[in-house]
Coordinates of C-alpha atoms and ligand atoms in Angstrom, one line a residue:
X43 CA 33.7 -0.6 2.4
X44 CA 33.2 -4.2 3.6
X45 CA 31.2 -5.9 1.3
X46 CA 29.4 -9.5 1.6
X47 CA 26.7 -11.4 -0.6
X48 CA 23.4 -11.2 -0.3
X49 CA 21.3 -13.9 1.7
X50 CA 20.3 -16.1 -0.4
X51 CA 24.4 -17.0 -0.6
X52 CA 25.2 -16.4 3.4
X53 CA 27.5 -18.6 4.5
X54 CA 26.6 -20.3 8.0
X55 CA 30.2 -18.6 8.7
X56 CA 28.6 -15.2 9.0
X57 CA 26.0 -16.9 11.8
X58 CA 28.8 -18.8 13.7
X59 CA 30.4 -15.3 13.7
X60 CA 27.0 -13.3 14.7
X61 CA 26.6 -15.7 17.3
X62 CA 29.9 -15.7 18.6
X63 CA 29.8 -11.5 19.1
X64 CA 26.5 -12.7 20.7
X65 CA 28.3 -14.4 23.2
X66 CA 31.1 -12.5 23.4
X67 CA 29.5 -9.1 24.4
X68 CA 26.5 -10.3 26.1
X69 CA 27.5 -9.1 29.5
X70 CA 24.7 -6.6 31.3
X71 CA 27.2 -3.1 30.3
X72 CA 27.2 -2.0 26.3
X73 CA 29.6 -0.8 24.0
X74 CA 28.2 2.7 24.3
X75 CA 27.6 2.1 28.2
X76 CA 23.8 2.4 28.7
X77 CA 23.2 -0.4 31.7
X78 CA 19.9 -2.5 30.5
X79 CA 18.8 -5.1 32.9
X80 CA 18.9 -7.8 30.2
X81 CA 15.6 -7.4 29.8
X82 CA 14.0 -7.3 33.4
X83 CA 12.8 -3.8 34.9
X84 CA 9.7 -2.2 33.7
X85 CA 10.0 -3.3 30.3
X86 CA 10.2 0.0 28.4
X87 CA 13.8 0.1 27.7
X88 CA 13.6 4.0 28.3
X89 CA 17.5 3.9 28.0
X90 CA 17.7 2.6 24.7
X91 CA 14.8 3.0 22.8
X92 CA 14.5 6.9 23.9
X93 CA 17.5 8.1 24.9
X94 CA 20.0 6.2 22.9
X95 CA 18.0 6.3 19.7
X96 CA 17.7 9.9 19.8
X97 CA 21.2 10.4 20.5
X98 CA 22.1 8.4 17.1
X99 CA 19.3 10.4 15.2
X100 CA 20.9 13.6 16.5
X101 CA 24.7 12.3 15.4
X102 CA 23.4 10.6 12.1
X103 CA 21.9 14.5 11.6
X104 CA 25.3 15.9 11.4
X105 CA 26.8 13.7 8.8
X106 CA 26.1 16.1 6.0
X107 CA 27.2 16.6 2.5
X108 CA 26.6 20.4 3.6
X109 CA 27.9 22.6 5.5
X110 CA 25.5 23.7 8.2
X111 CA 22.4 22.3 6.7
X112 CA 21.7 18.3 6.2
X113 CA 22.4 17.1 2.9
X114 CA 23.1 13.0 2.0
X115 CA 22.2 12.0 -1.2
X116 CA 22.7 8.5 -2.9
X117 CA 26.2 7.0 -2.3
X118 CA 27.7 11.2 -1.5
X119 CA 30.6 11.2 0.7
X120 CA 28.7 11.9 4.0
X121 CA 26.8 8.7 3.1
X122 CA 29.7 6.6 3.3
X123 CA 30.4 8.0 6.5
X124 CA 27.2 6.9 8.1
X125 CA 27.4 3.6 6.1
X126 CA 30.0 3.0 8.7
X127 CA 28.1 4.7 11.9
X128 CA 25.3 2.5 10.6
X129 CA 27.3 -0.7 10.2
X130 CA 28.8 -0.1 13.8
X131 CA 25.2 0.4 15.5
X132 CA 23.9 -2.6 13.7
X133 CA 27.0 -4.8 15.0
X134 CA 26.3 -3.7 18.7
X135 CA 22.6 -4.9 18.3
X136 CA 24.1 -8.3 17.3
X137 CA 23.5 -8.6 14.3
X138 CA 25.6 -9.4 11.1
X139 CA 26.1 -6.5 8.5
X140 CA 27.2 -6.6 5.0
X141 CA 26.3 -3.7 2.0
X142 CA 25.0 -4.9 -1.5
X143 CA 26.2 -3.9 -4.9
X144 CA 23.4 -1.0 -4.7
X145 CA 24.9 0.6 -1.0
X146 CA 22.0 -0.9 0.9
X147 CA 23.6 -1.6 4.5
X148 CA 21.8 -4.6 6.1
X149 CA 21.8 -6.6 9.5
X150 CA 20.3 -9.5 10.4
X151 CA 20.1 -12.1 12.3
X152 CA 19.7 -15.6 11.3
X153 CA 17.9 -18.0 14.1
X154 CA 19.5 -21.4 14.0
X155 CA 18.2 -24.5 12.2
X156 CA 15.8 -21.6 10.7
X157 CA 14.4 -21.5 6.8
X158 CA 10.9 -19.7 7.5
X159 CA 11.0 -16.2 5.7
X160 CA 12.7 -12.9 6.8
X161 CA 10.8 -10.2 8.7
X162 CA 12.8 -7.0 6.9
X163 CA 12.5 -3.8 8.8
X164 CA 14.0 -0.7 7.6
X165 CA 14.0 3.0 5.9
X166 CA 16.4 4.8 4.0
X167 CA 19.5 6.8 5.0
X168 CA 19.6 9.4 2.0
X169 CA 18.1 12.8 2.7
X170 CA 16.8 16.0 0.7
X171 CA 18.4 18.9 0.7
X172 CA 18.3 20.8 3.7
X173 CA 16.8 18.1 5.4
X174 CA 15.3 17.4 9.1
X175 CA 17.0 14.4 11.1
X176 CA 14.1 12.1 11.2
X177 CA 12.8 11.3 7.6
X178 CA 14.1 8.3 7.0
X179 CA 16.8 7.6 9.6
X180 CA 13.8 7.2 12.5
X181 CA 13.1 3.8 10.9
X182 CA 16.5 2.7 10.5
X183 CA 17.3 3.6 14.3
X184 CA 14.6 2.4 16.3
X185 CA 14.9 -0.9 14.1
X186 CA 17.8 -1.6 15.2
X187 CA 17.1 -0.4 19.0
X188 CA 14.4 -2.8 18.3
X189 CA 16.7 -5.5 17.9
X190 CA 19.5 -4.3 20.3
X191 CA 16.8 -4.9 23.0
X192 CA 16.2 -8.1 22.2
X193 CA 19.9 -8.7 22.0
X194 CA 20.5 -8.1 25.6
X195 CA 17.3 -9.6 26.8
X196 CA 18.8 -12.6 25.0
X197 CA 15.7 -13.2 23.0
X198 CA 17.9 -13.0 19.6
X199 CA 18.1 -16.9 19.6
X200 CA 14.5 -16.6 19.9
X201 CA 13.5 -15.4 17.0
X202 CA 11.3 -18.0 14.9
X203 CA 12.0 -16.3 11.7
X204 CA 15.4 -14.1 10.3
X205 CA 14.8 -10.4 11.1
X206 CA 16.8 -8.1 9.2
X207 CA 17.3 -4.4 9.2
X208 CA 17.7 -2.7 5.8
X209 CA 18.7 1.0 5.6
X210 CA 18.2 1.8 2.0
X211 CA 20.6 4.2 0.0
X212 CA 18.3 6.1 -1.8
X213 CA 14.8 6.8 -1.1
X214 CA 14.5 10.4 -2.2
X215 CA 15.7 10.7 -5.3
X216 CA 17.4 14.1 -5.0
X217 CA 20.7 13.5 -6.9
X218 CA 19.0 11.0 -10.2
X219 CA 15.8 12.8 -10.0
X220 CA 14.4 9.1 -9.4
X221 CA 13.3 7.2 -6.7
X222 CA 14.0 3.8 -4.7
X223 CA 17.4 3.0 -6.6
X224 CA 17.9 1.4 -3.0
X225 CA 14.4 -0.5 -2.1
X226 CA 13.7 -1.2 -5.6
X227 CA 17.0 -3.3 -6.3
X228 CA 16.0 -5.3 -3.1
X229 CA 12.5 -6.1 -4.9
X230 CA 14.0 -7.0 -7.8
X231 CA 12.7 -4.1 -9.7
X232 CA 15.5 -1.7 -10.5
X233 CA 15.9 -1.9 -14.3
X234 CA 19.2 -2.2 -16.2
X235 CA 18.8 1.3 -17.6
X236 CA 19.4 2.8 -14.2
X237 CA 23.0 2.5 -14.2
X238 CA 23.3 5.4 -17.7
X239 CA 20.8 7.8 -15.6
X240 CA 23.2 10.8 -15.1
X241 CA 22.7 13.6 -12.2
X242 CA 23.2 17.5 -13.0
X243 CA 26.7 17.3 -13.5
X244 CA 26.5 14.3 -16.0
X245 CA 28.0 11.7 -13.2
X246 CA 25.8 8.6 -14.0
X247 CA 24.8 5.9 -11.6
X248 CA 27.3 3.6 -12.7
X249 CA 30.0 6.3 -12.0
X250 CA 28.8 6.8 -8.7
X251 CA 29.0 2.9 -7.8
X252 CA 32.4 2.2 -9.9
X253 CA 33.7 6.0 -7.6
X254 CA 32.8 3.6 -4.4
X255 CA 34.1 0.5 -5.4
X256 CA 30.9 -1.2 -6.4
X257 CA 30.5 -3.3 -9.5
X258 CA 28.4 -1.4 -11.1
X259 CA 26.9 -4.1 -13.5
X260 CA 23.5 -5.5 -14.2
X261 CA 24.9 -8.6 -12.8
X262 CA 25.7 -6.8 -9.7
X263 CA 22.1 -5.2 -9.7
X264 CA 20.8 -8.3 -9.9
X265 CA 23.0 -9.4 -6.6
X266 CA 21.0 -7.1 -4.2
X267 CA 17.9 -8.3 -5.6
X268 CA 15.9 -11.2 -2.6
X269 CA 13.9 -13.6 -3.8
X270 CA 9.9 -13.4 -3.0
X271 CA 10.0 -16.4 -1.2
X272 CA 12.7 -15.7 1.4
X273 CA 10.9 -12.7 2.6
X274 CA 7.8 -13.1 4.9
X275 CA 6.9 -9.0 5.3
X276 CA 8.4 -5.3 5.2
X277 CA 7.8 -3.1 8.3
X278 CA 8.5 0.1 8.1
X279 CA 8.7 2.8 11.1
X280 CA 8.4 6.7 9.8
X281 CA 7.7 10.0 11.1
X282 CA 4.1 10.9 10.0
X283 CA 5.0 14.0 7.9
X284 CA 2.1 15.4 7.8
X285 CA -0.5 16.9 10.7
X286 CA -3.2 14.1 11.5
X287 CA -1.8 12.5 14.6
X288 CA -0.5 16.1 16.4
X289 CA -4.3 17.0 16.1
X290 CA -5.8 13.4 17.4
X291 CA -2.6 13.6 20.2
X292 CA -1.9 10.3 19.4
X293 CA 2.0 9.7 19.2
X294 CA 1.4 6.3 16.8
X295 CA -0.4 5.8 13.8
X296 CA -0.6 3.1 11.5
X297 CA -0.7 3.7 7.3
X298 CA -3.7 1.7 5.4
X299 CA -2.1 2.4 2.1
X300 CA 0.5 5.3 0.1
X301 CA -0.6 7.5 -2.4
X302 CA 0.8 6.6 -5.8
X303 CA 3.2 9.5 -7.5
X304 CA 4.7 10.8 -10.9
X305 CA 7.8 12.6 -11.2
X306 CA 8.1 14.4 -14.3
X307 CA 10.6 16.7 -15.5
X308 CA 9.3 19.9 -18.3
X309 CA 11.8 21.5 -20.7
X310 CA 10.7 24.7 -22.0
X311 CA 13.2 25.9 -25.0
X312 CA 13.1 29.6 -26.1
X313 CA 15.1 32.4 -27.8
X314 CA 17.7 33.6 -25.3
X315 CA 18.8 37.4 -25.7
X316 CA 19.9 40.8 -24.3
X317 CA 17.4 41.8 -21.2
X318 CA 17.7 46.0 -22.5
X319 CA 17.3 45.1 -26.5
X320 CA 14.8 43.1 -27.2
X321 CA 10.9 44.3 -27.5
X322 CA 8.7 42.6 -25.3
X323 CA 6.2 41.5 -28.3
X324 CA 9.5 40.4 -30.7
X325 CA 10.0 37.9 -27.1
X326 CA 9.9 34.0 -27.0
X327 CA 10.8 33.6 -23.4
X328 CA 11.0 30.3 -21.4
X329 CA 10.5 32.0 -18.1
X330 CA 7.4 33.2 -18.7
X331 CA 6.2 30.0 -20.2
X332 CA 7.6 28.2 -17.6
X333 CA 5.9 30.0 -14.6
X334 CA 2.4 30.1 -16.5
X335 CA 3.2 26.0 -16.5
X336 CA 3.7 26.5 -13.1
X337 CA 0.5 28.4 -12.0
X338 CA -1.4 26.0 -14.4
X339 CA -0.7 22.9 -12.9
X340 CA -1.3 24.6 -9.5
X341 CA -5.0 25.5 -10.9
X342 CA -5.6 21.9 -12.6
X343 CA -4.8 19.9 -9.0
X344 CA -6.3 22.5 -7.2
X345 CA -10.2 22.2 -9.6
X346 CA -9.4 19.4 -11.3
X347 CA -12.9 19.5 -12.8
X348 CA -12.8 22.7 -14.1
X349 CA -10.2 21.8 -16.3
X350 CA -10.4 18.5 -17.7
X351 CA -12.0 17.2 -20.9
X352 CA -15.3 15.0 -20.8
X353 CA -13.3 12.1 -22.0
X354 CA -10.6 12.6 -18.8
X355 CA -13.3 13.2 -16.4
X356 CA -14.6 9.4 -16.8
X357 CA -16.5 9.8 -14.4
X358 CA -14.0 8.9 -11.6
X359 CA -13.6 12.5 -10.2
X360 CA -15.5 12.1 -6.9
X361 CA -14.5 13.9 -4.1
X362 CA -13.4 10.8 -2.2
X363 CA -10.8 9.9 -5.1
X364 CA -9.9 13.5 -5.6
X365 CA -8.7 13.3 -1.7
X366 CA -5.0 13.2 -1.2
X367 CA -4.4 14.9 -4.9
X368 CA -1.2 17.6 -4.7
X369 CA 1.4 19.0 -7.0
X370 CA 4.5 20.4 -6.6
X371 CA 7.4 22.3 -8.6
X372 CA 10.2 22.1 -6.6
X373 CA 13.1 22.9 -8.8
X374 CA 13.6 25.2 -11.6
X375 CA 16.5 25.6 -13.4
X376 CA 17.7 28.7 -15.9
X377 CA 20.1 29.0 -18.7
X378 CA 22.4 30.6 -18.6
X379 CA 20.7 32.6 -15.5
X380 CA 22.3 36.0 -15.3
X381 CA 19.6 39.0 -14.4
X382 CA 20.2 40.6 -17.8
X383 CA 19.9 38.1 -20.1
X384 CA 16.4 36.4 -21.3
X385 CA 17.0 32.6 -20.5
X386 CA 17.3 30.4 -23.5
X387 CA 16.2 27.2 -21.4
X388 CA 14.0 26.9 -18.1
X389 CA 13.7 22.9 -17.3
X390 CA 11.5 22.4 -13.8
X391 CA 10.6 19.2 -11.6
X392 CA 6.6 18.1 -11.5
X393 CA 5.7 16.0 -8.9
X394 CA 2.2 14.7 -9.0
X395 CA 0.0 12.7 -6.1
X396 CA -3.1 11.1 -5.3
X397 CA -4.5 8.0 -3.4
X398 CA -6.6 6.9 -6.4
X399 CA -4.1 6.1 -9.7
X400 CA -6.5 7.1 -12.3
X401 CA -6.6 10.8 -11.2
X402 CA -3.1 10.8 -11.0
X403 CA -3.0 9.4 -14.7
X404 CA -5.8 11.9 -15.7
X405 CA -3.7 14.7 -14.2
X406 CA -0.8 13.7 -16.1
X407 CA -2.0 13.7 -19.3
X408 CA -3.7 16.5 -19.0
X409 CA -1.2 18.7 -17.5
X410 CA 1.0 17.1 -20.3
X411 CA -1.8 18.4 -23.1
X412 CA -2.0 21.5 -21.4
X413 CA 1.9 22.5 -21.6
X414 CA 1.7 22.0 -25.5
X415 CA -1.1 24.2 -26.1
X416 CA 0.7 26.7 -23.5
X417 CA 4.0 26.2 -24.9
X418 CA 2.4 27.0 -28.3
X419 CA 0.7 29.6 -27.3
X420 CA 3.8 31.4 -26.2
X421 CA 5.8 29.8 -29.5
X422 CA 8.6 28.1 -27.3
X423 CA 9.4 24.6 -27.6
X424 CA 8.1 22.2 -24.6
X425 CA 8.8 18.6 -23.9
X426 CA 7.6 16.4 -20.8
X427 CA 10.3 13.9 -20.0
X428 CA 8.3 10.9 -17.7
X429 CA 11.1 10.5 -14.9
X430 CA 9.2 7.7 -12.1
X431 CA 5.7 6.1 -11.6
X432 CA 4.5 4.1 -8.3
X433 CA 1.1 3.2 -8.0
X434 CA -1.0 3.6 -4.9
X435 CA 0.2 1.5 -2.7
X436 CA -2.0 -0.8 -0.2
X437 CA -0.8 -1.7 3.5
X438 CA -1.3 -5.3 4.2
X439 CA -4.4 -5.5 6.1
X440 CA -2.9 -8.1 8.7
X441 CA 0.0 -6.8 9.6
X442 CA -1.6 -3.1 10.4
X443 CA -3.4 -5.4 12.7
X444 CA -0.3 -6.5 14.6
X445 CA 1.0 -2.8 14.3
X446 CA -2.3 -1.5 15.5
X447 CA -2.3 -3.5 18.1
X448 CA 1.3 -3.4 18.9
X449 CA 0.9 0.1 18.8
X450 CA -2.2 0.6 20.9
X451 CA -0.5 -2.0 23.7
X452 CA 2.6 0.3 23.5
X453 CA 0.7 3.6 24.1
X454 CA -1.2 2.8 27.2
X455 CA 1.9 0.8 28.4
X456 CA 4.3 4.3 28.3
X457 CA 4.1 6.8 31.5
X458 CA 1.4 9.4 31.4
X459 CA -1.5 7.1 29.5
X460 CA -3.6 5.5 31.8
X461 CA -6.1 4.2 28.5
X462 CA -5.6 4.2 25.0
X463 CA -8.1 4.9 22.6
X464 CA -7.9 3.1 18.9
X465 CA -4.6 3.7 17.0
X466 CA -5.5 5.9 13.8
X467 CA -5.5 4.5 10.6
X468 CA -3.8 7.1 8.3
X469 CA -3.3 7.4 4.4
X470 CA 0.3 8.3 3.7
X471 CA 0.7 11.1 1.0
X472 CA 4.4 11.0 1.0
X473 CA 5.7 7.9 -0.7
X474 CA 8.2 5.4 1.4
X475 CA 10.5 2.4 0.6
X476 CA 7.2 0.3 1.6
X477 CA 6.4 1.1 -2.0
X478 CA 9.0 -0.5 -3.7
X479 CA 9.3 -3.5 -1.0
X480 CA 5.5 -4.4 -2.0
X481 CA 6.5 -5.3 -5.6
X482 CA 8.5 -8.3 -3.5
X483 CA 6.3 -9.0 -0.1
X484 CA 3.2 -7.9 2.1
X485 CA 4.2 -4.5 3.9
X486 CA 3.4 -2.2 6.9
X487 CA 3.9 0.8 8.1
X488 CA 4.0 2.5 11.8
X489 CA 3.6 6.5 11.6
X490 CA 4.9 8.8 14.3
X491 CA 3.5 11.8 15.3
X492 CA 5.4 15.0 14.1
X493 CA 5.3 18.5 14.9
X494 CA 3.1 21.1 12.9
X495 CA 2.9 18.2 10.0
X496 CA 6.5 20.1 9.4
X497 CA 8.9 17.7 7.1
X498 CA 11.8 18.0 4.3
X499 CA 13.0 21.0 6.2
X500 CA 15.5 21.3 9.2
X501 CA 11.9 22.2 11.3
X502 CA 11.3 18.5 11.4
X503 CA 10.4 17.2 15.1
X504 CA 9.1 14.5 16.7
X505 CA 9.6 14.5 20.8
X506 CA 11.7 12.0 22.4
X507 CA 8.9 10.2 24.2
X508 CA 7.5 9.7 21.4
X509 CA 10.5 7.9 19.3
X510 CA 10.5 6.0 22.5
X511 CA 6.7 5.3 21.6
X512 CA 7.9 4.3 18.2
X513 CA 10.5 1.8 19.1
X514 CA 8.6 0.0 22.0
X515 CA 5.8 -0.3 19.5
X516 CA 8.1 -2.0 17.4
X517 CA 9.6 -3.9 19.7
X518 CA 6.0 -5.3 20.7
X519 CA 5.6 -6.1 17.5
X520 CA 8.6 -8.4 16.8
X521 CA 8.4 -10.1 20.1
X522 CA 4.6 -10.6 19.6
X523 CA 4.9 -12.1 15.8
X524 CA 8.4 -13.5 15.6
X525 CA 9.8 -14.4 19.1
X526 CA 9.0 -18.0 19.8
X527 CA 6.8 -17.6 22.9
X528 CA 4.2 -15.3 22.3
X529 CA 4.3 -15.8 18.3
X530 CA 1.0 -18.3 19.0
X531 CA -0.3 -16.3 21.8
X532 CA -0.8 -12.8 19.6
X533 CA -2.1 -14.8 16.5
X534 CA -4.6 -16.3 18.7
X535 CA -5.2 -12.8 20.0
X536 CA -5.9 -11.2 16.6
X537 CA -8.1 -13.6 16.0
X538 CA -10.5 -12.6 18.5
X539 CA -10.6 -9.3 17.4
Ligands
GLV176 C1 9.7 11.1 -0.1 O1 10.0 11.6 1.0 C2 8.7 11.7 -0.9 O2 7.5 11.4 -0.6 O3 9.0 12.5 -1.8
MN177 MN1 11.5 12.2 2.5
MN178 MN1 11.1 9.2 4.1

């Protein structure tokens, strides 16, 4: 895999080169022969930012780890494979690519004579399992459409600030049971200890890297990392993933701030035995345990009140700051999981959510104190194991402006809108790379409508007008904040708002 340093080391080489496949390919026909009249026509780019970017979403959905179902977790085989799709698309929107020591894929283009701070766009490539073909690749594709348009309208040179495209390697967390090992080496935030996290099958991080010819140090980490001040703002394009803008009919949406999680992971030890021999009363069974722990936590997020202490309660538990609070189990594992034996482990996934970080901390502990007494109460042996906090995570005011407005421009502009009403201001409850890229720089997120709110499951759809919504939007908003002309002209615009 071709590898290259990060920018605060890019050589002006890698420019002379961009710039060179600039002029080498800018004729009016493209590698993957859509015509686009170099930016002249209606100014909706219909070919690219629909058509094109939902053909890539539809042939970056097949490159599974599965067979029949979508499946690309951190650095997997299939993720290799569309490292290089990726790379290639990037390279035909003109732009120079390299991957870091953590498998982040980037592209960007450096303006001449340039040293204001990067606009980073971007989402990440890695999947669940049995995934849909938007979560996470949308952002990544209609970025770079983004940018392929303003290749062949020749506004690249343009630019008044670097714009760069990141797709990140692992957003999800499906394989370490962690999140952002991608975004978070970017902001400078992954720690050392990462690299001895193992997955299921005792493969640890630094395997994984060392298996795909990365470095795997904490050197190397420290290589993917960007410095605060290079970076101007993270923009981050993502299907809505939840209901709110289907019900509104509104195909764009911008996110005011993400609700803060905890992953947590609960191992419940008991006394396996023979299914036919043992008396239910003589029992200490782990699966039982486990799914009373399951139906608790359900109850305690569900009536938070009802359960908490007065001391946890601290009088925070309004039903504004309750809003947004859900909790999941999604995987539960059995040992040794045979129908005629009782288990002698159960170990199962929490994942806990809320807009406001003190409920999420009260739910914590108290789900925490409530699998002791539980465990206890059952005499099996529990322990919590803390796996990942994020806090709450605001959207920077100003630029939700710019992507309101970008947005609300975009909508009317699109055939079958005559006027546009305000773009919706959404909370996000599902937690993005714009998470960990806030620990390094201001960030912003576009939302596209999805259908039935349906996403982590093959279901997942969002209609091809509107990822054409989605990447005009985007595009409006580059050209009106970072392409020379119309940078003053939009500021001056906000202003009046
Ligand atoms: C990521 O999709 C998450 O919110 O779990
Ligand atoms: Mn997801
Ligand atoms: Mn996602």
């Amino acid at each position: 895999m071709a590898m290259a340093p990060p920018p605060s080391s890019h050589p002006s080489l890698h420019l002379i080169l961009a710039v060179s496949a600039f002029l080498a390919v800018s004729t009016l026909i493209f590698a993957d022969g859509l015509e686009l009249g170099g930016g002249e026509g209606d100014g909706l780019y219909r070919e690219i930012l629909r058509d094109e970017t939902v053909l890539r979403l539809k042939e970056l959905g097949k490159i599974s780890d599965g067979e029949g179902y979508l499946e690309r977790t951190f650095l997997s085989p299939a993720s290799i494979r569309a490292t290089n799709v990726i790379v290639s698309w990037m390279k035909d929107a003109g732009l120079t690519t390299w991957v870091d020591q953590m498998g982040n894929i980037h592209g960007r283009f450096e303006p001449a004579n340039c040293t204001r701070e990067a606009l980073l766009l971007g989402s990440h490539m890695d999947t669940v399992i049995d995934a849909g073909m938007y979560d996470g690749s949308l952002g990544i594709i209609c970025a770079i459409s983004a940018l392929k348009v303003l290749k062949n309208a020749g506004k690249l040179q343009r630019l008044t600030r670097p714009v760069e495209v990141i797709a990140f390697s692992d957003e999800e967390g499906v394989r370490f049971q962690t999140t952002f090992l991608g975004s978070a080496a970017v902001a400078g935030t992954l720690p050392e200890s990462i690299l001895q996290v193992s997955d299921k099958s005792g493969t640890t991080v630094q395997d994984v890297l060392k298996l795909n010819s990365f470095e795997a140090t904490a050197a190397a980490l420290g290589q993917a990392r960007y410095s605060p001040e290079s970076v101007g703002s993270y923009v981050e394009v993502h299907m809505e993933q939840g209901p709110v803008l289907e019900a509104l009919q509104y195909p764009l949406g911008v996110v005011k701030g993400i609700a803060g999680q905890t992953r947590l992971k609960v191992i419940v030890d008991g006394s396996q035995g023979h299914a036919g021999t043992v008396p239910m009363k003589l029992r200490r069974d782990p699966m039982v345990a486990a799914a009373e722990l399951v139906v608790t936590l359900e109850s305690l997020c569900k009536d938070p009140n009802k359960f908490l202490t007065y001391d946890e309660e601290c009088g925070c538990f309004t039903e504004e700051s309750l809003a947004g609070l859900v909790c999941t189990v999604g995987e539960l594992l059995t040992w040794p999981s045979a129908s005629n034996v009782i288990p002698g482990q159960v170990n199962f996934t929490v994942d806990i959510r809320a807009m406001d970080d003190k409920v999420r901390e009260t739910i914590v502990t108290s789900f925490s104190r409530l699998v002791l007494q539980k465990c206890d109460d059952r005499l099996v042996i529990c322990a919590v194991e803390h796996k990942h906090s994020a806090p709450a995570t605001p959207c920077d005011p100003e630029l939700t402006t710019h992507l309101k407005r970008a947005a609300r421009s975009t909508v009317s502009e699109l055939p079958g809108r005559t006027a546009a009403g305000e773009t919706p201001v959404l909370m996000s409850g599902a937690g993005h790379d714009a998470m960990a890229m806030a620990k390094l720089t201001k960030v912003g997120m576009l939302f596209v409508r999805c259908r039935g709110g349906v996403s982590h499951s093959p279901e997942e759809s969002v209609m091809d007008d509107d990822v054409w919504a989605a990447g005009l939007a985007l595009l409006n908003f580059v050209e009106q904040n970072v392409v020379a002309e119309l940078e003053a002209e939009q500021r001056a615009a906000v202003a009046e708002l």
